[in-house]
Amino acid sequence: MGVSSRLMLIAAAVTMVGVMGIARVVKPDPRGYGTHEQLGLPPCSFRMLTGVACPSCGMTTSFAYVARGELRRAASTNLAGCLLALGTVALAPWCLTSAAAGRALGVRSPDRVVLAAVAVFFALMVANWVVRYLFLGGQG
């Protein structure tokens, strides 16, 4: 593994720690969505236009709950967001130890693992959204 790959792993770990730090600072919105507005971001346009939660609605709120150790609330807010936050917590130390070791620890093909993880995440996010739309009327 080259120096640039090691630096990218370190940058990724620092970014993930920063994201979880921000998640710890923001207060989870009791509605289950809208926490991102505390960061100066606008309300969800999809929800405003349709009245239905978008697939990523509640993701920041879910991260905020994970950062507080409230996993049940995180999962009920947005299951994909909860799993992504837990993955972020697990992946940061892996990035640092892999950078220190000079190789991707425990992974034969990092590119394939990343591609599979992204595909699974998006599939889960959409499936979670469909279930919420069909059974909860787009709320939550």
PDB file of C-alpha atoms in Angstrom:
ATOM      1  CA  MET A   1       0.000   0.000   0.000  1.00  0.00           C
ATOM      2  CA  GLY A   2       1.416   3.343  -1.033  1.00  0.00           C
ATOM      3  CA  VAL A   3       1.690   6.525   0.979  1.00  0.00           C
ATOM      4  CA  SER A   4      -1.283   8.095  -0.798  1.00  0.00           C
ATOM      5  CA  SER A   5      -3.505   5.112   0.092  1.00  0.00           C
ATOM      6  CA  ARG A   6      -2.396   5.316   3.699  1.00  0.00           C
ATOM      7  CA  LEU A   7      -3.138   9.040   3.803  1.00  0.00           C
ATOM      8  CA  MET A   8      -6.576   8.435   2.280  1.00  0.00           C
ATOM      9  CA  LEU A   9      -7.353   5.862   4.985  1.00  0.00           C
ATOM     10  CA  ILE A  10      -6.250   8.302   7.679  1.00  0.00           C
ATOM     11  CA  ALA A  11      -8.351  11.082   6.113  1.00  0.00           C
ATOM     12  CA  ALA A  12     -11.346   8.749   5.946  1.00  0.00           C
ATOM     13  CA  ALA A  13     -10.944   7.843   9.629  1.00  0.00           C
ATOM     14  CA  VAL A  14     -10.645  11.498  10.655  1.00  0.00           C
ATOM     15  CA  THR A  15     -13.735  12.330   8.599  1.00  0.00           C
ATOM     16  CA  MET A  16     -15.732   9.495  10.194  1.00  0.00           C
ATOM     17  CA  VAL A  17     -14.711  10.561  13.694  1.00  0.00           C
ATOM     18  CA  GLY A  18     -15.712  14.124  12.783  1.00  0.00           C
ATOM     19  CA  VAL A  19     -19.107  12.983  11.513  1.00  0.00           C
ATOM     20  CA  MET A  20     -19.765  11.064  14.721  1.00  0.00           C
ATOM     21  CA  GLY A  21     -18.565  14.065  16.738  1.00  0.00           C
ATOM     22  CA  ILE A  22     -21.074  16.287  14.964  1.00  0.00           C
ATOM     23  CA  ALA A  23     -23.752  13.632  15.513  1.00  0.00           C
ATOM     24  CA  ARG A  24     -22.999  13.797  19.223  1.00  0.00           C
ATOM     25  CA  VAL A  25     -23.289  17.585  19.294  1.00  0.00           C
ATOM     26  CA  VAL A  26     -26.637  17.910  17.509  1.00  0.00           C
ATOM     27  CA  LYS A  27     -29.799  17.104  19.437  1.00  0.00           C
ATOM     28  CA  PRO A  28     -31.972  14.390  17.877  1.00  0.00           C
ATOM     29  CA  ASP A  29     -35.201  15.966  16.656  1.00  0.00           C
ATOM     30  CA  PRO A  30     -38.135  14.358  18.494  1.00  0.00           C
ATOM     31  CA  ARG A  31     -40.060  14.138  15.193  1.00  0.00           C
ATOM     32  CA  GLY A  32     -37.510  11.569  13.988  1.00  0.00           C
ATOM     33  CA  TYR A  33     -36.298  13.804  11.146  1.00  0.00           C
ATOM     34  CA  GLY A  34     -35.049  17.351  10.725  1.00  0.00           C
ATOM     35  CA  THR A  35     -31.962  17.087  12.933  1.00  0.00           C
ATOM     36  CA  HIS A  36     -29.851  18.138   9.926  1.00  0.00           C
ATOM     37  CA  GLU A  37     -31.523  21.568  10.057  1.00  0.00           C
ATOM     38  CA  GLN A  38     -29.405  22.319  13.163  1.00  0.00           C
ATOM     39  CA  LEU A  39     -26.422  22.280  10.782  1.00  0.00           C
ATOM     40  CA  GLY A  40     -27.941  25.038   8.656  1.00  0.00           C
ATOM     41  CA  LEU A  41     -29.277  22.671   6.001  1.00  0.00           C
ATOM     42  CA  PRO A  42     -32.767  23.224   4.579  1.00  0.00           C
ATOM     43  CA  PRO A  43     -35.749  20.997   5.380  1.00  0.00           C
ATOM     44  CA  CYS A  44     -36.244  17.940   3.188  1.00  0.00           C
ATOM     45  CA  SER A  45     -37.589  19.136  -0.178  1.00  0.00           C
ATOM     46  CA  PHE A  46     -39.077  15.720  -0.957  1.00  0.00           C
ATOM     47  CA  ARG A  47     -41.092  15.740   2.269  1.00  0.00           C
ATOM     48  CA  MET A  48     -42.167  19.348   1.703  1.00  0.00           C
ATOM     49  CA  LEU A  49     -43.369  18.626  -1.841  1.00  0.00           C
ATOM     50  CA  THR A  50     -44.988  15.239  -1.278  1.00  0.00           C
ATOM     51  CA  GLY A  51     -45.760  15.057   2.436  1.00  0.00           C
ATOM     52  CA  VAL A  52     -43.895  11.742   2.417  1.00  0.00           C
ATOM     53  CA  ALA A  53     -40.561  11.067   4.076  1.00  0.00           C
ATOM     54  CA  CYS A  54     -37.708  10.531   1.600  1.00  0.00           C
ATOM     55  CA  PRO A  55     -35.476   7.441   1.845  1.00  0.00           C
ATOM     56  CA  SER A  56     -32.881   9.379   3.836  1.00  0.00           C
ATOM     57  CA  CYS A  57     -35.296  11.182   6.172  1.00  0.00           C
ATOM     58  CA  GLY A  58     -34.172  10.575   9.725  1.00  0.00           C
ATOM     59  CA  MET A  59     -30.620   9.625   8.808  1.00  0.00           C
ATOM     60  CA  THR A  60     -28.965  12.477  10.741  1.00  0.00           C
ATOM     61  CA  THR A  61     -31.332  11.868  13.642  1.00  0.00           C
ATOM     62  CA  SER A  62     -30.386   8.199  13.566  1.00  0.00           C
ATOM     63  CA  PHE A  63     -26.670   9.101  13.657  1.00  0.00           C
ATOM     64  CA  ALA A  64     -27.355  11.391  16.640  1.00  0.00           C
ATOM     65  CA  TYR A  65     -29.048   8.534  18.489  1.00  0.00           C
ATOM     66  CA  VAL A  66     -26.183   6.131  17.715  1.00  0.00           C
ATOM     67  CA  ALA A  67     -23.701   8.730  19.000  1.00  0.00           C
ATOM     68  CA  ARG A  68     -25.643   8.656  22.279  1.00  0.00           C
ATOM     69  CA  GLY A  69     -25.814   4.867  22.424  1.00  0.00           C
ATOM     70  CA  GLU A  70     -29.578   4.843  21.831  1.00  0.00           C
ATOM     71  CA  LEU A  71     -29.540   2.077  19.226  1.00  0.00           C
ATOM     72  CA  ARG A  72     -33.210   1.135  19.458  1.00  0.00           C
ATOM     73  CA  ARG A  73     -34.282   4.719  18.792  1.00  0.00           C
ATOM     74  CA  ALA A  74     -31.708   5.006  16.011  1.00  0.00           C
ATOM     75  CA  ALA A  75     -32.998   1.869  14.292  1.00  0.00           C
ATOM     76  CA  SER A  76     -36.635   2.890  14.599  1.00  0.00           C
ATOM     77  CA  THR A  77     -35.845   6.339  13.217  1.00  0.00           C
ATOM     78  CA  ASN A  78     -33.981   5.107  10.125  1.00  0.00           C
ATOM     79  CA  LEU A  79     -32.622   1.558  10.060  1.00  0.00           C
ATOM     80  CA  ALA A  80     -30.215   2.262   7.203  1.00  0.00           C
ATOM     81  CA  GLY A  81     -28.888   5.327   9.029  1.00  0.00           C
ATOM     82  CA  CYS A  82     -28.409   3.313  12.204  1.00  0.00           C
ATOM     83  CA  LEU A  83     -26.424   0.651  10.365  1.00  0.00           C
ATOM     84  CA  LEU A  84     -24.398   3.271   8.491  1.00  0.00           C
ATOM     85  CA  ALA A  85     -23.549   5.019  11.772  1.00  0.00           C
ATOM     86  CA  LEU A  86     -22.528   1.725  13.381  1.00  0.00           C
ATOM     87  CA  GLY A  87     -20.421   0.976  10.307  1.00  0.00           C
ATOM     88  CA  THR A  88     -18.813   4.385  10.619  1.00  0.00           C
ATOM     89  CA  VAL A  89     -17.918   3.710  14.249  1.00  0.00           C
ATOM     90  CA  ALA A  90     -16.398   0.338  13.301  1.00  0.00           C
ATOM     91  CA  LEU A  91     -14.668   1.482  10.138  1.00  0.00           C
ATOM     92  CA  ALA A  92     -12.690   4.409  11.581  1.00  0.00           C
ATOM     93  CA  PRO A  93     -10.381   2.229  13.716  1.00  0.00           C
ATOM     94  CA  TRP A  94     -10.066  -0.261  10.837  1.00  0.00           C
ATOM     95  CA  CYS A  95      -8.896   2.537   8.539  1.00  0.00           C
ATOM     96  CA  LEU A  96      -6.270   3.646  11.051  1.00  0.00           C
ATOM     97  CA  THR A  97      -4.956   0.144  11.759  1.00  0.00           C
ATOM     98  CA  SER A  98      -4.885  -0.693   8.044  1.00  0.00           C
ATOM     99  CA  ALA A  99      -2.970   2.522   7.345  1.00  0.00           C
ATOM    100  CA  ALA A 100      -0.499   1.659  10.101  1.00  0.00           C
ATOM    101  CA  ALA A 101      -0.100  -1.916   8.816  1.00  0.00           C
ATOM    102  CA  GLY A 102       0.255  -0.780   5.214  1.00  0.00           C
ATOM    103  CA  ARG A 103      -2.423  -3.173   3.972  1.00  0.00           C
ATOM    104  CA  ALA A 104      -6.192  -3.603   4.113  1.00  0.00           C
ATOM    105  CA  LEU A 105      -6.546  -5.824   7.168  1.00  0.00           C
ATOM    106  CA  GLY A 106      -8.855  -8.813   6.795  1.00  0.00           C
ATOM    107  CA  VAL A 107      -9.914  -7.895   3.271  1.00  0.00           C
ATOM    108  CA  ARG A 108      -8.626  -9.450   0.100  1.00  0.00           C
ATOM    109  CA  SER A 109     -10.311  -7.008  -2.296  1.00  0.00           C
ATOM    110  CA  PRO A 110     -11.237  -3.669  -0.665  1.00  0.00           C
ATOM    111  CA  ASP A 111     -12.847  -2.365  -3.871  1.00  0.00           C
ATOM    112  CA  ARG A 112     -15.316  -5.260  -3.967  1.00  0.00           C
ATOM    113  CA  VAL A 113     -16.130  -4.908  -0.282  1.00  0.00           C
ATOM    114  CA  VAL A 114     -16.844  -1.194  -0.698  1.00  0.00           C
ATOM    115  CA  LEU A 115     -19.005  -1.807  -3.767  1.00  0.00           C
ATOM    116  CA  ALA A 116     -20.972  -4.536  -1.983  1.00  0.00           C
ATOM    117  CA  ALA A 117     -21.412  -2.390   1.143  1.00  0.00           C
ATOM    118  CA  VAL A 118     -22.688   0.570  -0.889  1.00  0.00           C
ATOM    119  CA  ALA A 119     -25.121  -1.661  -2.797  1.00  0.00           C
ATOM    120  CA  VAL A 120     -26.422  -3.250   0.413  1.00  0.00           C
ATOM    121  CA  PHE A 121     -26.764   0.156   2.093  1.00  0.00           C
ATOM    122  CA  PHE A 122     -28.798   1.644  -0.762  1.00  0.00           C
ATOM    123  CA  ALA A 123     -30.965  -1.475  -1.044  1.00  0.00           C
ATOM    124  CA  LEU A 124     -31.657  -1.340   2.691  1.00  0.00           C
ATOM    125  CA  MET A 125     -32.381   2.387   2.567  1.00  0.00           C
ATOM    126  CA  VAL A 126     -34.902   1.946  -0.244  1.00  0.00           C
ATOM    127  CA  ALA A 127     -36.475  -1.142   1.372  1.00  0.00           C
ATOM    128  CA  ASN A 128     -36.815   0.736   4.668  1.00  0.00           C
ATOM    129  CA  TRP A 129     -38.442   3.632   2.810  1.00  0.00           C
ATOM    130  CA  VAL A 130     -40.895   1.365   0.980  1.00  0.00           C
ATOM    131  CA  VAL A 131     -41.950  -0.289   4.245  1.00  0.00           C
ATOM    132  CA  ARG A 132     -42.413   3.098   5.908  1.00  0.00           C
ATOM    133  CA  TYR A 133     -44.364   4.432   2.922  1.00  0.00           C
ATOM    134  CA  LEU A 134     -46.630   1.385   2.640  1.00  0.00           C
ATOM    135  CA  PHE A 135     -47.240   0.751   6.324  1.00  0.00           C
ATOM    136  CA  LEU A 136     -46.722   4.123   7.983  1.00  0.00           C
ATOM    137  CA  GLY A 137     -48.089   6.395   5.281  1.00  0.00           C
ATOM    138  CA  GLY A 138     -44.708   7.970   4.614  1.00  0.00           C
ATOM    139  CA  GLN A 139     -44.301   9.153   8.186  1.00  0.00           C
ATOM    140  CA  GLY A 140     -41.420   8.444  10.505  1.00  0.00           C
TER     141      GLY A 140
END
